[in-house]
Amino acid sequence: MTLLLDTSVLIAIEKKEAHIKEKLNQIRKQHQTIPAISLITYTEMITGYKKREIKNQEKAIGFLNNFTFLPATKETATILANLKYTYDQKGNTPSLADLFIAAQAKEHHLTLITKDKDFERIDEIDKIILA
């Protein structure tokens, strides 16, 4: 497992954004394992399904089950606390959700795939920001 997909990428896949799907397919050719999603991404996607009142919830959740789910651990919490402290000291703190995703990427040595440019400022992780 080497890739961690952010919520923004899953939404792009669901919206059938061809250029994102194409870029993701190119990246996945280099990483043959099943991509992972974080607890935050899973939560954000489920919340989105509920807000949009998706009729076929089982099918929507089935989409999420195509990915490896990363649960939170004490190590996640420790990394998250360190990241939050570091960015609080800089006066440039990303959202707690973004820091949580970054903590899981760091903990599991994953490359984050995202469309969210807010991750540009998180230097502690490997990332690919899709445009």
Short mmCIF file of N, CA and C in Angstrom, two decimals, residues 1-10 33-45 63-72 100-105 110-113:
data_model
loop_
_atom_site.label_atom_id
_atom_site.label_comp_id
_atom_site.label_asym_id
_atom_site.label_seq_id
_atom_site.Cartn_x
_atom_site.Cartn_y
_atom_site.Cartn_z
N MET A 1 0.85 -1.17 0.00
CA MET A 1 0.00 0.00 0.00
C MET A 1 0.89 1.24 0.00
N THR A 2 0.79 2.03 -1.04
CA THR A 2 1.67 3.19 -1.12
C THR A 2 0.94 4.50 -1.38
N LEU A 3 -0.34 4.44 -1.71
CA LEU A 3 -1.09 5.66 -2.02
C LEU A 3 -2.22 5.88 -1.02
N LEU A 4 -2.43 7.15 -0.67
CA LEU A 4 -3.55 7.55 0.18
C LEU A 4 -4.36 8.57 -0.61
N LEU A 5 -5.62 8.25 -0.88
CA LEU A 5 -6.47 9.15 -1.65
C LEU A 5 -7.25 10.07 -0.73
N ASP A 6 -7.24 11.34 -1.05
CA ASP A 6 -7.97 12.35 -0.29
C ASP A 6 -9.42 12.40 -0.76
N THR A 7 -10.27 13.00 0.05
CA THR A 7 -11.69 13.15 -0.27
C THR A 7 -11.88 13.82 -1.62
N SER A 8 -11.09 14.83 -1.92
CA SER A 8 -11.24 15.56 -3.18
C SER A 8 -11.07 14.65 -4.40
N VAL A 9 -10.20 13.67 -4.30
CA VAL A 9 -9.98 12.73 -5.40
C VAL A 9 -11.16 11.77 -5.53
N LEU A 10 -11.68 11.29 -4.41
CA LEU A 10 -12.84 10.39 -4.47
C LEU A 10 -14.05 11.09 -5.06
N THR A 33 -0.55 -1.63 -5.57
CA THR A 33 -1.38 -1.99 -4.43
C THR A 33 -2.69 -1.19 -4.41
N ILE A 34 -3.63 -1.65 -3.62
CA ILE A 34 -4.92 -0.97 -3.50
C ILE A 34 -4.70 0.34 -2.73
N PRO A 35 -5.17 1.47 -3.27
CA PRO A 35 -5.01 2.73 -2.54
C PRO A 35 -5.78 2.70 -1.22
N ALA A 36 -5.33 3.52 -0.29
CA ALA A 36 -5.97 3.62 1.01
C ALA A 36 -6.78 4.91 1.11
N ILE A 37 -7.71 4.92 2.06
CA ILE A 37 -8.41 6.15 2.43
C ILE A 37 -8.34 6.26 3.95
N SER A 38 -8.30 7.50 4.41
CA SER A 38 -8.21 7.74 5.86
C SER A 38 -9.59 7.70 6.50
N LEU A 39 -9.57 7.61 7.80
CA LEU A 39 -10.80 7.69 8.58
C LEU A 39 -11.53 9.00 8.27
N ILE A 40 -10.80 10.09 8.11
CA ILE A 40 -11.41 11.39 7.80
C ILE A 40 -12.09 11.35 6.43
N THR A 41 -11.42 10.82 5.43
CA THR A 41 -12.01 10.74 4.09
C THR A 41 -13.26 9.88 4.12
N TYR A 42 -13.21 8.75 4.78
CA TYR A 42 -14.38 7.88 4.90
C TYR A 42 -15.54 8.64 5.54
N THR A 43 -15.25 9.34 6.63
CA THR A 43 -16.27 10.10 7.34
C THR A 43 -16.85 11.21 6.47
N GLU A 44 -15.98 11.95 5.77
CA GLU A 44 -16.45 13.03 4.90
C GLU A 44 -17.32 12.50 3.77
N MET A 45 -16.95 11.37 3.21
CA MET A 45 -17.74 10.79 2.12
C MET A 45 -19.11 10.33 2.62
N PHE A 63 -18.57 1.66 -3.00
CA PHE A 63 -17.49 2.38 -3.67
C PHE A 63 -16.32 2.58 -2.69
N LEU A 64 -16.63 2.97 -1.47
CA LEU A 64 -15.59 3.20 -0.46
C LEU A 64 -14.88 1.91 -0.07
N ASN A 65 -15.60 0.82 -0.16
CA ASN A 65 -15.01 -0.48 0.21
C ASN A 65 -14.00 -0.99 -0.81
N ASN A 66 -13.84 -0.26 -1.94
CA ASN A 66 -12.81 -0.60 -2.92
C ASN A 66 -11.41 -0.20 -2.44
N PHE A 67 -11.36 0.53 -1.34
CA PHE A 67 -10.09 1.07 -0.85
C PHE A 67 -9.77 0.47 0.51
N THR A 68 -8.49 0.47 0.85
CA THR A 68 -8.06 0.03 2.17
C THR A 68 -8.36 1.14 3.17
N PHE A 69 -9.06 0.80 4.24
CA PHE A 69 -9.43 1.78 5.27
C PHE A 69 -8.34 1.83 6.33
N LEU A 70 -7.88 3.05 6.64
CA LEU A 70 -6.86 3.22 7.67
C LEU A 70 -7.51 3.69 8.97
N PRO A 71 -7.53 2.85 9.99
CA PRO A 71 -8.07 3.29 11.28
C PRO A 71 -7.06 4.18 12.00
N ALA A 72 -7.55 4.93 12.95
CA ALA A 72 -6.67 5.77 13.76
C ALA A 72 -6.00 4.92 14.84
N PHE A 100 -4.91 15.48 10.13
CA PHE A 100 -5.18 14.08 10.44
C PHE A 100 -4.82 13.20 9.24
N ILE A 101 -5.24 13.62 8.05
CA ILE A 101 -4.92 12.87 6.83
C ILE A 101 -3.40 12.83 6.64
N ALA A 102 -2.75 13.97 6.87
CA ALA A 102 -1.28 14.01 6.76
C ALA A 102 -0.62 13.09 7.78
N ALA A 103 -1.18 13.05 8.99
CA ALA A 103 -0.63 12.17 10.03
C ALA A 103 -0.72 10.72 9.60
N GLN A 104 -1.84 10.33 9.00
CA GLN A 104 -1.97 8.94 8.55
C GLN A 104 -1.03 8.66 7.38
N ALA A 105 -0.86 9.62 6.49
CA ALA A 105 0.09 9.43 5.38
C ALA A 105 1.50 9.24 5.93
N LEU A 110 2.86 6.76 3.20
CA LEU A 110 2.06 6.79 1.98
C LEU A 110 2.24 8.11 1.26
N THR A 111 2.04 8.08 -0.05
CA THR A 111 1.99 9.29 -0.85
C THR A 111 0.54 9.73 -0.95
N LEU A 112 0.26 10.96 -0.54
CA LEU A 112 -1.09 11.49 -0.59
C LEU A 112 -1.40 11.97 -2.00
N ILE A 113 -2.54 11.54 -2.53
CA ILE A 113 -3.03 12.02 -3.82
C ILE A 113 -4.24 12.90 -3.52
#
